[in-house]
Amino acid sequence: NNDLFPGGVPNISAVIKGKIPYDPRIGNYAWTANASLCLADYMYSATTGLGALYGTDIENAELIAAANVCDEVVTLASGGSEARYTCNGVVSTADKPGEIIGRLLGAMAGHAVYLNGTWRIHAGAYVAPTVTLDEGDFRGPVRMATRLSRRDAFNGVKGVYLSPDNHWQPADFPPIASTIYMVEDNNERIWK
């Protein structure tokens, strides 16, 4: 209605909760931001995901372990605490399943392995080693790259963030730059 909105269509934003995933730990559906459960729910979806079945195509024991890692409470440096890994974003069903799965895995620093017809989902967490390797296990001499390529190097970081404090609108965070690394880069500022 041009009389009500003479400046055009207003910009509308909302804070929403997404799809309700299945949680094998409780044997029921419940809303959560747990990244591993959101990934498994996407893989389970026959219409938008892979159509993988819980317990058959998705390994339940490893999914439960990944969900527990995601829900671990970590203490924040600024005070307070939060779950280790959460999934707080939007994916488009127009994207390829591999891209969506990659983004969801990135939210939990994890990986998914397809082994013997079953998906195994792992969240990023330290696992104590069970094998000890020594020099006799090397195939050849150790080679080491001591410097990053120019393409991968940077000495300052810029970015944007979303926050409820600014009504979920993108805002720049203060740039962080290292003068020590800038000197090593011939006094040239390289932003990432």
Coordinates of N, CA, C and O in Angstrom, one line a residue:
N1 N 0.9 -1.2 0.0 CA 0.0 0.0 0.0 C 0.9 1.2 0.0 O 1.6 1.5 1.0
N2 N 0.9 2.0 -1.1 CA 1.8 3.1 -1.2 C 1.4 4.2 -0.2 O 2.3 5.0 0.1
D3 N 0.2 4.3 0.2 CA -0.2 5.3 1.2 C 0.4 5.0 2.6 O 0.8 5.9 3.3
L4 N 0.4 3.7 2.9 CA 1.0 3.4 4.2 C 2.5 3.3 4.2 O 3.2 3.6 5.2
F5 N 3.1 3.0 3.1 CA 4.5 2.9 2.9 C 5.0 3.7 1.7 O 5.4 3.1 0.7
P6 N 5.0 5.0 1.9 CA 5.5 5.9 0.7 C 6.9 5.7 0.4 O 7.3 5.9 -0.8
G7 N 7.7 5.2 1.3 CA 9.2 5.0 1.0 C 9.5 3.6 0.4 O 10.6 3.3 0.2
G8 N 8.5 2.8 0.1 CA 8.7 1.5 -0.4 C 8.4 0.4 0.6 O 8.0 0.7 1.8
V9 N 8.7 -0.8 0.3 CA 8.5 -1.9 1.2 C 9.5 -1.8 2.3 O 10.7 -1.6 2.1
P10 N 9.0 -1.9 3.6 CA 9.9 -1.8 4.7 C 10.8 -3.0 4.8 O 10.5 -4.1 4.4
N11 N 12.0 -2.8 5.4 CA 13.0 -3.9 5.6 C 12.6 -4.6 6.9 O 12.6 -4.0 8.0
I12 N 12.1 -5.8 6.8 CA 11.6 -6.6 8.0 C 12.7 -7.6 8.4 O 13.2 -8.3 7.5
S13 N 12.9 -7.7 9.7 CA 13.8 -8.8 10.1 C 13.2 -9.5 11.3 O 12.3 -8.9 12.0
A14 N 13.5 -10.7 11.6 CA 12.9 -11.5 12.7 C 14.0 -12.4 13.3 O 14.8 -12.9 12.6
V15 N 13.8 -12.7 14.5 CA 14.6 -13.8 15.2 C 13.7 -15.0 15.2 O 12.7 -15.0 15.8
I16 N 14.2 -16.1 14.6 CA 13.4 -17.3 14.5 C 14.1 -18.5 15.0 O 15.3 -18.5 15.1
K17 N 13.4 -19.5 15.4 CA 14.0 -20.8 15.6 C 13.6 -21.7 14.4 O 12.6 -21.6 13.9
G18 N 14.6 -22.5 14.0 CA 14.4 -23.3 12.8 C 13.7 -24.6 13.1 O 13.0 -24.8 14.1
K19 N 14.0 -25.6 12.2 CA 13.3 -26.9 12.2 C 13.7 -27.6 13.5 O 14.7 -27.4 14.1
I20 N 12.8 -28.5 13.9 CA 13.0 -29.2 15.2 C 13.6 -30.6 14.8 O 12.9 -31.4 14.2
P21 N 14.8 -30.8 15.2 CA 15.5 -32.1 14.8 C 15.2 -33.2 15.9 O 14.8 -32.9 17.0
Y22 N 15.5 -34.4 15.4 CA 15.4 -35.6 16.3 C 16.7 -35.7 17.1 O 17.8 -35.5 16.7
D23 N 16.5 -36.0 18.4 CA 17.6 -36.2 19.3 C 17.6 -37.6 19.8 O 16.7 -38.0 20.6
P24 N 18.5 -38.5 19.3 CA 18.5 -39.9 19.7 C 18.8 -40.1 21.2 O 18.6 -41.2 21.7
R25 N 19.4 -39.1 21.9 CA 19.6 -39.2 23.3 C 18.4 -39.3 24.1 O 18.3 -39.9 25.2
I26 N 17.3 -38.6 23.6 CA 16.0 -38.6 24.4 C 15.0 -39.4 23.6 O 13.9 -39.6 24.1
G27 N 15.3 -39.8 22.3 CA 14.3 -40.6 21.5 C 13.1 -39.8 21.1 O 12.1 -40.4 20.9
N28 N 13.3 -38.5 20.9 CA 12.2 -37.6 20.5 C 12.7 -36.4 19.8 O 13.9 -36.1 19.7
Y29 N 11.8 -35.6 19.2 CA 12.1 -34.4 18.5 C 12.1 -33.2 19.6 O 11.1 -33.2 20.4
A30 N 13.1 -32.4 19.5 CA 13.1 -31.2 20.4 C 13.9 -30.1 19.8 O 15.0 -30.4 19.2
W31 N 13.5 -28.9 19.9 CA 14.3 -27.8 19.3 C 15.7 -27.7 20.0 O 15.8 -27.8 21.2
T32 N 16.7 -27.5 19.2 CA 18.1 -27.4 19.7 C 18.9 -26.7 18.6 O 18.6 -26.7 17.4
A33 N 20.0 -26.0 19.1 CA 20.9 -25.4 18.2 C 22.2 -26.3 18.1 O 23.2 -25.9 17.6
N34 N 22.1 -27.5 18.6 CA 23.2 -28.5 18.6 C 23.6 -28.8 17.1 O 22.8 -29.3 16.4
A35 N 24.8 -28.4 16.7 CA 25.2 -28.5 15.3 C 25.2 -30.0 14.8 O 24.8 -30.2 13.7
S36 N 25.5 -31.0 15.6 CA 25.5 -32.3 15.1 C 24.1 -32.8 14.9 O 23.8 -33.6 13.9
L37 N 23.2 -32.5 15.8 CA 21.8 -32.9 15.6 C 21.2 -32.2 14.4 O 20.4 -32.8 13.7
C38 N 21.5 -30.9 14.1 CA 21.0 -30.2 13.0 C 21.5 -30.9 11.7 O 20.8 -31.0 10.7
L39 N 22.8 -31.3 11.7 CA 23.4 -31.9 10.5 C 22.7 -33.3 10.3 O 22.3 -33.6 9.1
A40 N 22.5 -34.1 11.3 CA 21.8 -35.4 11.1 C 20.4 -35.2 10.6 O 20.0 -35.9 9.8
D41 N 19.7 -34.1 11.1 CA 18.4 -33.8 10.7 C 18.4 -33.5 9.2 O 17.5 -33.9 8.4
Y42 N 19.3 -32.7 8.8 CA 19.4 -32.3 7.3 C 19.7 -33.6 6.5 O 19.1 -33.8 5.5
M43 N 20.6 -34.5 7.0 CA 20.9 -35.7 6.2 C 19.7 -36.6 6.2 O 19.5 -37.3 5.2
Y44 N 18.9 -36.6 7.2 CA 17.7 -37.4 7.3 C 16.6 -37.0 6.4 O 15.8 -37.8 5.8
S45 N 16.5 -35.7 6.1 CA 15.4 -35.1 5.3 C 15.4 -35.7 3.9 O 16.4 -35.6 3.2
A46 N 14.3 -36.3 3.5 CA 14.1 -36.9 2.2 C 13.9 -35.8 1.1 O 14.2 -36.0 0.0
T47 N 13.3 -34.7 1.5 CA 13.0 -33.7 0.6 C 14.1 -32.7 0.3 O 14.3 -32.3 -0.8
T48 N 14.9 -32.3 1.3 CA 16.0 -31.4 1.1 C 17.4 -32.0 1.3 O 18.3 -31.4 0.8
G49 N 17.5 -33.1 2.0 CA 18.8 -33.6 2.3 C 19.1 -34.9 1.6 O 18.8 -35.0 0.4
L50 N 19.6 -35.9 2.3 CA 20.0 -37.1 1.7 C 19.1 -38.3 1.9 O 19.2 -39.3 1.2
G51 N 18.1 -38.2 2.7 CA 17.1 -39.3 3.0 C 17.8 -40.4 3.8 O 17.3 -41.5 3.7
A52 N 18.8 -40.1 4.6 CA 19.5 -41.1 5.4 C 18.6 -41.3 6.7 O 18.1 -40.4 7.3
L53 N 18.6 -42.6 7.1 CA 17.8 -43.0 8.2 C 18.6 -43.1 9.5 O 19.8 -43.6 9.4
Y54 N 18.1 -42.7 10.6 CA 18.8 -42.8 11.9 C 18.9 -44.3 12.2 O 18.0 -45.1 12.1
G55 N 20.1 -44.6 12.7 CA 20.4 -46.0 13.2 C 20.8 -46.9 12.0 O 21.4 -47.9 12.2
T56 N 20.3 -46.6 10.8 CA 20.7 -47.4 9.6 C 21.7 -46.8 8.8 O 22.8 -47.3 8.6
D57 N 21.4 -45.5 8.3 CA 22.3 -44.8 7.5 C 23.1 -43.8 8.3 O 24.2 -43.3 7.8
I58 N 22.7 -43.4 9.5 CA 23.4 -42.5 10.3 C 23.7 -43.3 11.6 O 22.8 -43.7 12.3
E59 N 25.0 -43.4 11.9 CA 25.4 -44.2 13.1 C 25.0 -43.5 14.4 O 25.4 -42.3 14.7
N60 N 24.1 -44.1 15.2 CA 23.5 -43.4 16.4 C 24.5 -43.2 17.5 O 24.6 -42.1 18.1
A61 N 25.4 -44.2 17.8 CA 26.3 -44.1 18.9 C 27.3 -42.9 18.6 O 27.6 -42.1 19.6
E62 N 27.8 -42.8 17.4 CA 28.7 -41.7 17.1 C 28.0 -40.3 17.1 O 28.5 -39.3 17.4
L63 N 26.7 -40.3 16.6 CA 25.9 -39.1 16.6 C 25.7 -38.6 18.1 O 25.8 -37.4 18.4
I64 N 25.4 -39.6 18.9 CA 25.2 -39.2 20.4 C 26.5 -38.6 20.9 O 26.4 -37.6 21.7
A65 N 27.6 -39.2 20.6 CA 28.9 -38.7 21.1 C 29.1 -37.3 20.6 O 29.6 -36.4 21.3
A66 N 28.9 -37.1 19.3 CA 29.1 -35.8 18.7 C 28.1 -34.8 19.3 O 28.5 -33.6 19.6
A67 N 26.9 -35.2 19.6 CA 25.9 -34.3 20.2 C 26.3 -33.9 21.6 O 26.2 -32.7 22.0
N68 N 26.9 -34.8 22.4 CA 27.4 -34.6 23.7 C 28.6 -33.6 23.7 O 28.7 -32.7 24.5
V69 N 29.5 -33.7 22.7 CA 30.6 -32.8 22.6 C 30.0 -31.4 22.3 O 30.5 -30.4 22.9
C70 N 29.1 -31.3 21.4 CA 28.5 -30.0 21.0 C 27.8 -29.3 22.2 O 27.9 -28.1 22.4
D71 N 27.2 -30.1 23.1 CA 26.5 -29.6 24.3 C 27.4 -29.3 25.5 O 27.0 -28.8 26.5
E72 N 28.7 -29.7 25.4 CA 29.6 -29.5 26.5 C 29.6 -28.0 26.9 O 29.7 -27.1 26.0
V73 N 29.5 -27.6 28.1 CA 29.5 -26.2 28.5 C 31.0 -25.8 28.6 O 31.8 -26.4 29.3
V74 N 31.3 -24.7 28.0 CA 32.6 -24.1 28.0 C 32.5 -22.7 28.7 O 31.5 -22.0 28.5
T75 N 33.5 -22.3 29.4 CA 33.6 -21.0 30.1 C 34.1 -20.0 29.2 O 35.2 -20.2 28.5
L76 N 33.5 -18.9 29.1 CA 33.9 -17.8 28.2 C 34.9 -16.9 28.9 O 34.9 -16.7 30.1
A77 N 35.9 -16.4 28.2 CA 36.9 -15.5 28.8 C 36.3 -14.3 29.4 O 36.8 -13.7 30.4
S78 N 35.2 -13.8 28.8 CA 34.5 -12.6 29.3 C 33.6 -12.9 30.5 O 32.9 -12.0 30.9
G79 N 33.5 -14.1 30.9 CA 32.6 -14.5 31.9 C 31.4 -15.3 31.3 O 31.1 -15.1 30.2
G80 N 30.7 -16.1 32.1 CA 29.6 -16.8 31.7 C 30.0 -18.1 31.0 O 31.2 -18.5 31.0
S81 N 29.1 -18.8 30.4 CA 29.4 -20.0 29.7 C 28.4 -20.2 28.6 O 27.3 -19.6 28.5
E82 N 28.7 -21.2 27.7 CA 27.8 -21.5 26.6 C 28.1 -22.9 26.1 O 29.2 -23.5 26.4
A83 N 27.3 -23.5 25.2 CA 27.5 -24.8 24.6 C 28.7 -24.6 23.7 O 28.9 -23.6 23.1
R84 N 29.5 -25.7 23.6 CA 30.7 -25.7 22.8 C 30.4 -25.3 21.3 O 31.1 -24.5 20.7
Y85 N 29.5 -26.1 20.7 CA 29.2 -25.8 19.3 C 27.7 -25.7 19.1 O 27.0 -26.6 19.5
T86 N 27.3 -24.6 18.4 CA 25.9 -24.4 18.1 C 25.8 -24.1 16.6 O 26.8 -23.6 16.0
C87 N 24.6 -24.3 16.1 CA 24.3 -24.0 14.7 C 23.3 -22.8 14.7 O 22.2 -23.0 15.0
N88 N 23.8 -21.6 14.3 CA 22.9 -20.4 14.4 C 23.0 -19.7 13.0 O 23.7 -18.7 12.9
G89 N 22.4 -20.2 12.1 CA 22.4 -19.6 10.7 C 21.3 -20.2 9.9 O 20.4 -20.9 10.3
V90 N 21.4 -19.8 8.6 CA 20.4 -20.2 7.6 C 21.1 -20.8 6.5 O 22.2 -20.4 6.0
V91 N 20.6 -21.9 5.9 CA 21.1 -22.5 4.7 C 19.9 -22.4 3.7 O 18.8 -22.5 4.0
S92 N 20.3 -22.4 2.4 CA 19.3 -22.3 1.4 C 19.2 -23.7 0.7 O 20.3 -24.3 0.4
T93 N 18.0 -24.2 0.5 CA 17.9 -25.5 -0.2 C 18.3 -25.4 -1.6 O 18.4 -26.4 -2.3
A94 N 18.5 -24.2 -2.1 CA 19.0 -24.1 -3.5 C 20.5 -24.5 -3.6 O 21.0 -24.8 -4.7
D95 N 21.2 -24.5 -2.4 CA 22.6 -24.9 -2.4 C 22.7 -26.4 -2.5 O 21.8 -27.1 -2.2
K96 N 23.9 -26.9 -3.0 CA 24.1 -28.3 -3.1 C 24.2 -28.9 -1.7 O 24.8 -28.3 -0.8
P97 N 23.8 -30.2 -1.6 CA 23.9 -30.8 -0.3 C 25.3 -30.9 0.3 O 25.5 -30.7 1.5
G98 N 26.3 -31.1 -0.6 CA 27.7 -31.1 -0.1 C 28.1 -29.8 0.6 O 28.8 -29.7 1.5
E99 N 27.6 -28.6 0.0 CA 27.9 -27.3 0.5 C 27.2 -27.1 1.9 O 27.8 -26.6 2.8
I100 N 26.0 -27.5 2.0 CA 25.2 -27.4 3.2 C 25.8 -28.2 4.3 O 26.1 -27.8 5.4
I101 N 26.2 -29.5 4.0 CA 26.8 -30.4 5.0 C 28.1 -29.8 5.4 O 28.5 -29.8 6.6
G102 N 28.9 -29.2 4.5 CA 30.2 -28.6 4.8 C 30.0 -27.4 5.8 O 30.8 -27.3 6.7
R103 N 29.0 -26.6 5.6 CA 28.8 -25.5 6.5 C 28.4 -26.0 7.9 O 28.8 -25.4 8.9
L104 N 27.5 -27.0 7.9 CA 27.1 -27.5 9.2 C 28.3 -28.2 9.9 O 28.4 -28.1 11.2
L105 N 29.1 -28.9 9.2 CA 30.3 -29.5 9.8 C 31.2 -28.4 10.3 O 31.9 -28.5 11.4
G106 N 31.3 -27.3 9.6 CA 32.2 -26.2 10.0 C 31.7 -25.5 11.3 O 32.5 -25.0 12.1
A107 N 30.4 -25.6 11.6 CA 29.8 -25.1 12.8 C 30.3 -25.8 14.0 O 30.2 -25.4 15.2
M108 N 30.7 -27.1 13.8 CA 31.2 -27.9 15.0 C 32.6 -28.4 14.8 O 33.0 -29.3 15.5
A109 N 33.4 -27.7 13.9 CA 34.8 -28.1 13.7 C 34.8 -29.7 13.5 O 35.8 -30.3 14.0
G110 N 33.9 -30.2 12.8 CA 33.8 -31.7 12.7 C 34.0 -32.2 11.3 O 34.4 -31.5 10.4
H111 N 33.7 -33.5 11.2 CA 33.8 -34.2 9.9 C 32.7 -35.3 9.9 O 32.4 -35.8 10.9
A112 N 32.3 -35.7 8.7 CA 31.4 -36.8 8.5 C 32.1 -37.8 7.6 O 32.6 -37.4 6.6
V113 N 32.0 -39.1 8.0 CA 32.7 -40.1 7.2 C 31.6 -41.1 6.8 O 30.8 -41.5 7.6
Y114 N 31.6 -41.4 5.5 CA 30.7 -42.4 5.0 C 31.5 -43.7 4.9 O 32.4 -43.9 4.1
L115 N 31.1 -44.7 5.7 CA 31.9 -45.9 5.9 C 30.9 -47.1 5.9 O 30.0 -47.2 6.7
N116 N 31.1 -48.0 4.9 CA 30.3 -49.2 4.8 C 28.8 -48.9 4.8 O 28.0 -49.5 5.5
G117 N 28.4 -47.9 4.1 CA 27.0 -47.5 3.9 C 26.4 -46.8 5.1 O 25.2 -46.6 5.2
T118 N 27.2 -46.3 6.0 CA 26.8 -45.6 7.2 C 27.5 -44.2 7.4 O 28.7 -44.2 7.2
W119 N 26.8 -43.2 7.7 CA 27.4 -41.9 8.0 C 27.8 -41.9 9.4 O 27.0 -42.2 10.3
R120 N 29.0 -41.5 9.7 CA 29.5 -41.3 11.0 C 29.9 -39.8 11.2 O 30.7 -39.3 10.5
I121 N 29.2 -39.2 12.2 CA 29.4 -37.8 12.4 C 30.2 -37.6 13.6 O 30.0 -38.1 14.7
H122 N 31.3 -36.7 13.5 CA 32.2 -36.4 14.6 C 32.3 -34.9 14.8 O 32.5 -34.2 13.8
A123 N 32.2 -34.5 16.0 CA 32.4 -33.1 16.4 C 33.9 -32.9 16.8 O 34.5 -33.8 17.2
G124 N 34.4 -31.7 16.5 CA 35.8 -31.4 16.9 C 36.0 -31.5 18.3 O 35.5 -30.7 19.1
A125 N 36.8 -32.5 18.8 CA 37.2 -32.6 20.2 C 38.5 -33.4 20.3 O 38.7 -34.3 19.4
Y126 N 39.2 -33.2 21.3 CA 40.5 -34.0 21.5 C 40.1 -35.4 21.8 O 39.2 -35.7 22.6
V127 N 40.8 -36.3 21.2 CA 40.7 -37.8 21.4 C 42.1 -38.3 21.7 O 43.0 -38.0 21.0
A128 N 42.2 -38.9 22.9 CA 43.6 -39.4 23.3 C 44.1 -40.4 22.3 O 43.3 -41.3 21.8
P129 N 45.3 -40.3 21.9 CA 45.9 -41.2 20.9 C 45.9 -42.7 21.4 O 46.2 -42.9 22.6
T130 N 45.7 -43.6 20.5 CA 45.8 -45.0 20.9 C 47.0 -45.7 20.3 O 47.3 -46.9 20.6
V131 N 47.7 -45.0 19.4 CA 48.9 -45.6 18.7 C 50.1 -44.6 18.9 O 49.9 -43.4 18.9
T132 N 51.3 -45.1 19.1 CA 52.5 -44.3 19.2 C 53.3 -44.5 18.0 O 53.6 -45.7 17.6
L133 N 53.6 -43.4 17.3 CA 54.5 -43.5 16.1 C 55.9 -43.0 16.4 O 56.1 -42.1 17.2
D134 N 56.9 -43.6 15.7 CA 58.2 -43.1 15.9 C 58.9 -43.0 14.5 O 58.2 -43.2 13.5
E135 N 60.2 -42.7 14.5 CA 60.9 -42.5 13.2 C 60.8 -43.7 12.2 O 60.8 -43.5 11.0
G136 N 60.7 -44.9 12.8 CA 60.6 -46.1 11.9 C 59.2 -46.1 11.1 O 59.1 -46.9 10.2
D137 N 58.3 -45.3 11.5 CA 57.0 -45.3 10.8 C 57.0 -44.3 9.6 O 56.0 -44.4 8.8
F138 N 58.0 -43.5 9.5 CA 58.0 -42.5 8.4 C 58.3 -43.2 7.1 O 59.1 -44.2 7.0
R139 N 57.7 -42.8 6.0 CA 58.0 -43.3 4.7 C 59.2 -42.7 4.1 O 59.9 -43.3 3.2
G140 N 59.6 -41.5 4.5 CA 60.8 -40.8 3.9 C 61.2 -39.7 4.9 O 60.7 -39.6 6.0
P141 N 62.1 -38.9 4.4 CA 62.6 -37.8 5.3 C 61.4 -36.8 5.5 O 60.6 -36.6 4.6
V142 N 61.5 -36.1 6.6 CA 60.5 -35.1 6.9 C 60.9 -33.8 6.1 O 62.0 -33.3 6.1
R143 N 59.8 -33.2 5.5 CA 60.0 -32.0 4.7 C 59.1 -31.0 5.4 O 58.0 -31.3 5.8
M144 N 59.5 -29.7 5.4 CA 58.8 -28.7 6.1 C 58.8 -27.4 5.3 O 59.8 -27.0 4.8
A145 N 57.6 -26.8 5.2 CA 57.5 -25.5 4.6 C 57.5 -24.5 5.7 O 56.6 -24.5 6.6
T146 N 58.5 -23.6 5.7 CA 58.7 -22.7 6.8 C 57.9 -21.4 6.7 O 57.8 -20.6 7.6
R147 N 57.5 -21.0 5.5 CA 56.8 -19.7 5.3 C 55.5 -20.0 4.5 O 55.4 -20.9 3.7
L148 N 54.5 -19.2 4.8 CA 53.2 -19.2 4.1 C 53.4 -18.5 2.7 O 54.3 -17.6 2.6
S149 N 52.7 -18.9 1.8 CA 52.7 -18.2 0.5 C 52.1 -16.8 0.7 O 51.4 -16.6 1.6
R150 N 52.4 -15.9 -0.2 CA 51.9 -14.5 -0.1 C 50.4 -14.5 -0.1 O 49.8 -13.7 0.6
R151 N 49.8 -15.4 -0.8 CA 48.4 -15.5 -1.0 C 47.7 -15.8 0.4 O 46.6 -15.4 0.7
D152 N 48.4 -16.6 1.2 CA 47.8 -17.0 2.5 C 48.2 -16.2 3.7 O 47.7 -16.4 4.8
A153 N 49.1 -15.2 3.5 CA 49.7 -14.4 4.6 C 48.7 -13.2 4.9 O 48.1 -12.7 4.0
F154 N 48.7 -12.8 6.1 CA 47.9 -11.6 6.5 C 48.5 -11.2 7.9 O 49.1 -11.9 8.6
N155 N 48.3 -9.9 8.1 CA 48.8 -9.3 9.4 C 47.8 -8.4 10.1 O 48.1 -7.7 11.0
G156 N 46.6 -8.5 9.6 CA 45.5 -7.8 10.2 C 44.1 -8.4 9.8 O 44.0 -9.0 8.7
V157 N 43.1 -8.3 10.7 CA 41.9 -8.9 10.4 C 40.7 -7.9 10.6 O 40.7 -7.1 11.5
K158 N 39.8 -7.9 9.6 CA 38.6 -7.1 9.6 C 37.4 -8.0 9.5 O 37.5 -9.1 8.9
G159 N 36.3 -7.6 9.9 CA 35.1 -8.4 9.7 C 33.8 -7.7 10.2 O 33.9 -6.6 10.8
V160 N 32.7 -8.4 10.1 CA 31.4 -8.0 10.6 C 30.8 -9.1 11.4 O 31.2 -10.2 11.4
Y161 N 29.9 -8.6 12.3 CA 29.2 -9.6 13.2 C 27.7 -9.2 13.3 O 27.4 -8.0 13.0
L162 N 26.9 -10.1 13.7 CA 25.5 -9.9 14.0 C 25.3 -10.0 15.5 O 25.8 -10.9 16.1
S163 N 24.4 -9.2 16.0 CA 24.2 -9.2 17.5 C 22.8 -8.7 17.8 O 22.3 -7.8 17.1
P164 N 22.2 -9.3 18.8 CA 20.8 -8.8 19.2 C 20.9 -7.4 19.7 O 19.9 -6.6 19.7
D165 N 22.1 -6.9 20.1 CA 22.3 -5.6 20.6 C 22.1 -4.5 19.5 O 21.7 -3.4 19.8
N166 N 22.3 -4.9 18.3 CA 22.1 -4.0 17.2 C 21.0 -4.5 16.2 O 21.0 -4.3 15.0
H167 N 20.0 -5.2 16.8 CA 18.9 -5.7 16.1 C 19.3 -6.6 14.9 O 18.6 -6.6 13.9
W168 N 20.3 -7.4 15.1 CA 20.7 -8.4 14.1 C 21.2 -7.8 12.8 O 21.2 -8.4 11.7
Q169 N 21.6 -6.5 12.8 CA 22.1 -5.9 11.6 C 23.6 -6.0 11.6 O 24.2 -5.9 12.6
P170 N 24.2 -6.2 10.4 CA 25.6 -6.4 10.3 C 26.3 -5.1 10.8 O 25.9 -4.0 10.5
A171 N 27.4 -5.3 11.6 CA 28.2 -4.2 12.1 C 29.7 -4.6 12.1 O 30.0 -5.8 12.3
D172 N 30.5 -3.6 11.8 CA 32.0 -3.9 11.7 C 32.5 -4.1 13.2 O 32.1 -3.4 14.1
F173 N 33.4 -5.1 13.4 CA 34.1 -5.2 14.6 C 35.4 -4.4 14.5 O 35.9 -4.3 13.4
P174 N 36.0 -4.0 15.6 CA 37.2 -3.2 15.5 C 38.3 -4.1 14.8 O 38.5 -5.2 15.2
P175 N 39.0 -3.5 13.8 CA 40.0 -4.3 13.1 C 41.2 -4.6 14.1 O 41.5 -3.8 15.0
I176 N 41.7 -5.8 13.9 CA 42.9 -6.2 14.8 C 44.1 -6.4 13.9 O 44.0 -7.1 12.9
A177 N 45.2 -5.7 14.2 CA 46.3 -5.7 13.4 C 47.6 -5.9 14.2 O 47.6 -5.5 15.4
S178 N 48.5 -6.6 13.7 CA 49.8 -6.9 14.4 C 50.9 -6.0 13.7 O 51.2 -6.2 12.5
T179 N 51.5 -5.2 14.5 CA 52.7 -4.4 14.0 C 53.9 -5.2 13.8 O 54.7 -5.0 12.9
I180 N 54.0 -6.3 14.7 CA 55.2 -7.2 14.6 C 55.2 -7.9 13.3 O 56.2 -8.0 12.5
Y181 N 54.0 -8.5 12.9 CA 53.9 -9.2 11.6 C 54.0 -8.2 10.4 O 54.5 -8.6 9.4
M182 N 53.5 -7.0 10.6 CA 53.6 -6.0 9.5 C 55.1 -5.7 9.2 O 55.4 -5.6 8.1
V183 N 55.9 -5.6 10.2 CA 57.3 -5.3 10.0 C 57.9 -6.5 9.2 O 58.7 -6.3 8.3
E184 N 57.5 -7.7 9.6 CA 58.0 -8.9 8.8 C 57.6 -8.9 7.4 O 58.2 -9.5 6.6
D185 N 56.5 -8.3 7.1 CA 55.9 -8.2 5.7 C 56.3 -6.9 5.1 O 55.6 -6.3 4.3
N186 N 57.5 -6.4 5.4 CA 58.1 -5.2 4.8 C 57.2 -4.0 5.0 O 57.0 -3.1 4.1
N187 N 56.7 -3.8 6.2 CA 55.8 -2.7 6.6 C 54.6 -2.5 5.7 O 54.1 -1.4 5.5
E188 N 54.1 -3.6 5.2 CA 52.9 -3.6 4.3 C 51.7 -4.2 5.1 O 51.8 -5.3 5.6
R189 N 50.6 -3.5 5.2 CA 49.4 -4.0 5.9 C 48.7 -4.9 5.0 O 48.4 -4.5 3.8
I190 N 48.4 -6.2 5.4 CA 47.7 -7.2 4.5 C 46.5 -7.6 5.3 O 46.6 -8.3 6.3
W191 N 45.3 -7.2 4.9 CA 44.1 -7.5 5.6 C 43.5 -8.8 5.2 O 43.6 -9.2 4.0
K192 N 42.8 -9.5 6.1 CA 42.1 -10.7 5.8 C 40.7 -10.4 6.3 O 40.5 -9.9 7.4

